[in-house]
Coordinates of C-alpha atoms in Angstrom, one line a residue:
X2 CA 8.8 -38.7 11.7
X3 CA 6.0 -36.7 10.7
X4 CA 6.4 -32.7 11.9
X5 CA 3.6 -30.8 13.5
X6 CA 3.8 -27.5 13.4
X7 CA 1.7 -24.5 14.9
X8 CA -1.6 -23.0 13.0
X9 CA 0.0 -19.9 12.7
X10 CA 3.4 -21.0 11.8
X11 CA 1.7 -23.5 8.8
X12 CA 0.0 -20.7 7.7
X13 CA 2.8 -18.1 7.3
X14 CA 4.7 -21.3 5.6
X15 CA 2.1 -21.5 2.9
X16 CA 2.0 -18.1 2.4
X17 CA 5.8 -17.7 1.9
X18 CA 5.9 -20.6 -0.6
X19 CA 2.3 -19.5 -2.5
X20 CA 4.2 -15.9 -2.8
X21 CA 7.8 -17.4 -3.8
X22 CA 5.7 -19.4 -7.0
X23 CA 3.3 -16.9 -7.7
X24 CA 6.5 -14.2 -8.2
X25 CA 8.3 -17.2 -10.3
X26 CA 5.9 -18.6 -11.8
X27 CA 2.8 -16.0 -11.8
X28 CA 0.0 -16.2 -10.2
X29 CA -2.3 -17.6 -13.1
X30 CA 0.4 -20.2 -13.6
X31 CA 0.7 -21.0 -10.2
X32 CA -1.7 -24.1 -9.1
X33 CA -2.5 -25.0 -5.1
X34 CA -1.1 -28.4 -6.5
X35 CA 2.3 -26.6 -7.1
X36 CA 2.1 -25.1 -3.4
X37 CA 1.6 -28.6 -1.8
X38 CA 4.2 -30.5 -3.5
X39 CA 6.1 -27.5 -3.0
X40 CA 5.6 -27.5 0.7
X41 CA 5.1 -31.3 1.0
X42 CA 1.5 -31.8 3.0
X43 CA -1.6 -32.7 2.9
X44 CA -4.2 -30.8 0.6
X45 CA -6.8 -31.2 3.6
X46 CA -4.1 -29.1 5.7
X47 CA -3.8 -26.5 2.8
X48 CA -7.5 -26.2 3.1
X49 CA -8.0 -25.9 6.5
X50 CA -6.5 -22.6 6.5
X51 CA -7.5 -21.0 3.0
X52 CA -10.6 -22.0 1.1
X53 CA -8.7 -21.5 -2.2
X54 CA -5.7 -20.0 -4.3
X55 CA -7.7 -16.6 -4.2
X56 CA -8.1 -17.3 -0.2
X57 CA -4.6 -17.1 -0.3
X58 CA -3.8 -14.0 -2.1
X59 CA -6.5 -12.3 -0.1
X60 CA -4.5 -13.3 2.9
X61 CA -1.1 -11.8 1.1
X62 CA -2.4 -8.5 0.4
X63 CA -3.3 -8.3 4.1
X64 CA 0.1 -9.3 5.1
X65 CA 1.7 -6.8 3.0
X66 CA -1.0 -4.2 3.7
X67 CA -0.2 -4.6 7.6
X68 CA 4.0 -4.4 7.5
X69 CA 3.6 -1.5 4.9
X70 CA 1.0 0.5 7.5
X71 CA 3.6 -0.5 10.4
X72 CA 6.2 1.3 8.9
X73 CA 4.5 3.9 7.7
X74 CA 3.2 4.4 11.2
X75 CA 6.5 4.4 12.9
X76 CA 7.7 7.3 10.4
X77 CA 4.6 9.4 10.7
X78 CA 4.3 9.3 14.6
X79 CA 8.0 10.1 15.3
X80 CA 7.9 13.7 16.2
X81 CA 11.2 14.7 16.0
X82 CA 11.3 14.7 12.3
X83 CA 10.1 18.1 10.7
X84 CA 6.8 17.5 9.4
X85 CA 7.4 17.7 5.9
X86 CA 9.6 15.4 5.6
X87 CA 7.4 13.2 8.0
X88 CA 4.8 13.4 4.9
X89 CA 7.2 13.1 2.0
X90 CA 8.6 9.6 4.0
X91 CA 5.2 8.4 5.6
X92 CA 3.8 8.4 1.8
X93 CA 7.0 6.4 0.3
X94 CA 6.8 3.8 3.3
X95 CA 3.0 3.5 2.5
X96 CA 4.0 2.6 -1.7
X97 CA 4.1 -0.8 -1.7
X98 CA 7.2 -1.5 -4.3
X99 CA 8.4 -5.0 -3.3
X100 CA 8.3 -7.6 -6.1
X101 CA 5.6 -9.1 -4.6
X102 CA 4.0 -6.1 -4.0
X103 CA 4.0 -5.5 -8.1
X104 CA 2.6 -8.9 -8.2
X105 CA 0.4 -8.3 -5.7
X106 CA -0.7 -4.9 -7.9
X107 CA -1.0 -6.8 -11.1
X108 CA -3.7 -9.3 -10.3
X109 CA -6.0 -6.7 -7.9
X110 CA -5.9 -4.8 -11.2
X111 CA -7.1 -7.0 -13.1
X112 CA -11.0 -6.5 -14.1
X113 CA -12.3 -9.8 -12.2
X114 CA -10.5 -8.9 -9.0
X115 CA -12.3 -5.2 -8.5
X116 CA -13.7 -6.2 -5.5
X117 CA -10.3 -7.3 -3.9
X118 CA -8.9 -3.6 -5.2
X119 CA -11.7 -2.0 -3.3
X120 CA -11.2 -3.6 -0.2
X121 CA -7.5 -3.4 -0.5
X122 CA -7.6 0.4 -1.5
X123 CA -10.0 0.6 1.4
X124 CA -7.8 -1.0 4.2
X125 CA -5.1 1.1 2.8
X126 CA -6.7 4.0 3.2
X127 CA -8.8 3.9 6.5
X128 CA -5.4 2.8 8.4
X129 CA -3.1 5.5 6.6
X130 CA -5.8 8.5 7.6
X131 CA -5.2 8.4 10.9
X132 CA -1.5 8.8 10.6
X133 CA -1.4 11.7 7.9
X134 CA -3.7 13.3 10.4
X135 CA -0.8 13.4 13.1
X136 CA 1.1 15.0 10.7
X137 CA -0.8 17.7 9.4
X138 CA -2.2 18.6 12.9
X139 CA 1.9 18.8 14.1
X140 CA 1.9 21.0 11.1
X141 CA -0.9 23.3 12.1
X142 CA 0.7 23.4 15.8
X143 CA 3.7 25.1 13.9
X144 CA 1.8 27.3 11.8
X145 CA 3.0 25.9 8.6
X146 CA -0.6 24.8 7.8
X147 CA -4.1 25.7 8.7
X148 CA -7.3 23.2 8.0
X149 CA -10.7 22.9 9.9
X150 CA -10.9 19.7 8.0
X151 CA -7.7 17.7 8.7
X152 CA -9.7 14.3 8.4
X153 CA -11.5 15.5 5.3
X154 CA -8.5 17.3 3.8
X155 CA -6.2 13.7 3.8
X156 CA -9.2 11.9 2.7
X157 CA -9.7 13.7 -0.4
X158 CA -6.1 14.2 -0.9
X159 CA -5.5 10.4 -0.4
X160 CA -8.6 9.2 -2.7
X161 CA -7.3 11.6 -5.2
X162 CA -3.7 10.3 -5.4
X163 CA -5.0 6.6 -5.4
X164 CA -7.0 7.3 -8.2
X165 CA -4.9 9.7 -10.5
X166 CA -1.5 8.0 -9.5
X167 CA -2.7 4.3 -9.8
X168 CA 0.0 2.4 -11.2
X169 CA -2.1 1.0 -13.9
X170 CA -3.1 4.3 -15.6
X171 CA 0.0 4.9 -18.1
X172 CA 0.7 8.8 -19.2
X173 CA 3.4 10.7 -20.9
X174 CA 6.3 12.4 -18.8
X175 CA 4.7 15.8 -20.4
X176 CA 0.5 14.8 -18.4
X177 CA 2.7 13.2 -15.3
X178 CA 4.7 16.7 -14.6
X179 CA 1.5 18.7 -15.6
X180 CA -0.7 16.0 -12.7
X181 CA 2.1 16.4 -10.0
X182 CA 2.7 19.6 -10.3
X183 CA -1.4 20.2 -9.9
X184 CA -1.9 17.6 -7.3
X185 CA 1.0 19.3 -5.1
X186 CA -0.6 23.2 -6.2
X187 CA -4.0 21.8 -4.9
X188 CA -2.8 19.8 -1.4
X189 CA -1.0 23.6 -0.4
X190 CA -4.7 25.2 -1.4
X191 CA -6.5 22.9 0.7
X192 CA -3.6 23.0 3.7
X193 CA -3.8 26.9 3.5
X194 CA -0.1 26.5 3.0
X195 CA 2.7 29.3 1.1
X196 CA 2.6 28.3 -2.7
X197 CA 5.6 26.2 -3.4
X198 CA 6.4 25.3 0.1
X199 CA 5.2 21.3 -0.2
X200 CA 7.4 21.1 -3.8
X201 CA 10.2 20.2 -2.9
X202 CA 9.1 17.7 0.2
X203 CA 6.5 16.3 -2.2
X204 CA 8.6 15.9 -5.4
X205 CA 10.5 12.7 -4.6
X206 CA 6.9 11.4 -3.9
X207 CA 6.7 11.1 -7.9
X208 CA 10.0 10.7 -8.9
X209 CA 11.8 8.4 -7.0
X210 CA 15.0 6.6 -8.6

């Protein structure tokens, strides 16, 4: 008996198989052949919801993108954490550190997929804005920072950190410590905060086990 299932439900089906091969087998090794006979249907189905493998990726970034902004959101919005560490865990939620994540990472570094880093970088960061914005205006309430700018400020902040901290850039331990310790320096300059006051909310940012 042959099984019909919903649009959406197809289409979450084929992306869990396409990301269980692509983590197995790579994503370069992974054909839409081996995602049909994985899944067992037609290929007219496959392509009735993604034009091709890259379709599909596409689609997996945005499903990643979207649960790692959820639970980033629901960290940064609840108030009754102190603010700081309302930062320090709003910016770990937003790393994206699954295995398919690092997957995920590998291909949208890759020179030929540049445009699918920009619009994933962009996503990223026009979602995650708003909710760094919450926090530093909850810290400005309590007087623990002071910016004109707080939309500004988290941009540059953000667009700094993406570009510095970018997983494919490879340093030394000596150029990381001297880039953290500068990055967290500059973010208290900007927030008009006390030197040293974001070091030890912000250091597990960088070195988490």
């Amino acid at each position: 008996m042959r099984i019909v299932k919903e649009a959406a439900e197809r289409r979450n089906e084929i992306l869990d198989v396409a990301e269980r091969l692509f983590c197995t087998n790579g994503y370069d090794n992974t054909s839409t052949n081996d995602i049909l006979a994985e899944i067992g249907i037609a290929r007219g189905t496959l392509y009735y919801h993604f034009k091709n493998k890259e379709d599909i990726l596409d689609a997996m970034i945005d499903r990643i993108l979207n649960e790692t902004i959820r639970k980033a959101g629901n960290i940064a919005l609840n108030e009754s954490m102190p603010v700081l560490e309302r930062l320090t865990k709003t910016v770990l939620a937003a790393n994206v550190d699954t295995k398919t994540g690092s997957m995920i990472l590998e291909q949208v570094h890759k020179p030929q997929n540049a445009l699918m880093h920009a619009k994933m970088q962009e996503k990223l960061l026009s979602q995650l804005v708003p909710l760094f914005v919450k926090i530093i205006e909850d810290g400005i309430s309590q007087n623990l920072m002071q910016t004109d700018y707080p939309e500004e400020t988290m941009q540059m902040l953000l667009l700094y950190a993406n570009s510095v901290f970018d997983d494919s850039i490879e340093y030394s331990e000596e150029e990381k410590k001297r880039m953290v310790l500068a990055f967290i320096s500059n973010a208290e300059v900007l927030l008009h905060m006390e030197k040293g006051s974001m070091l030890e909310a912000m250091l597990p940012m960088f070195y988490r086990k």
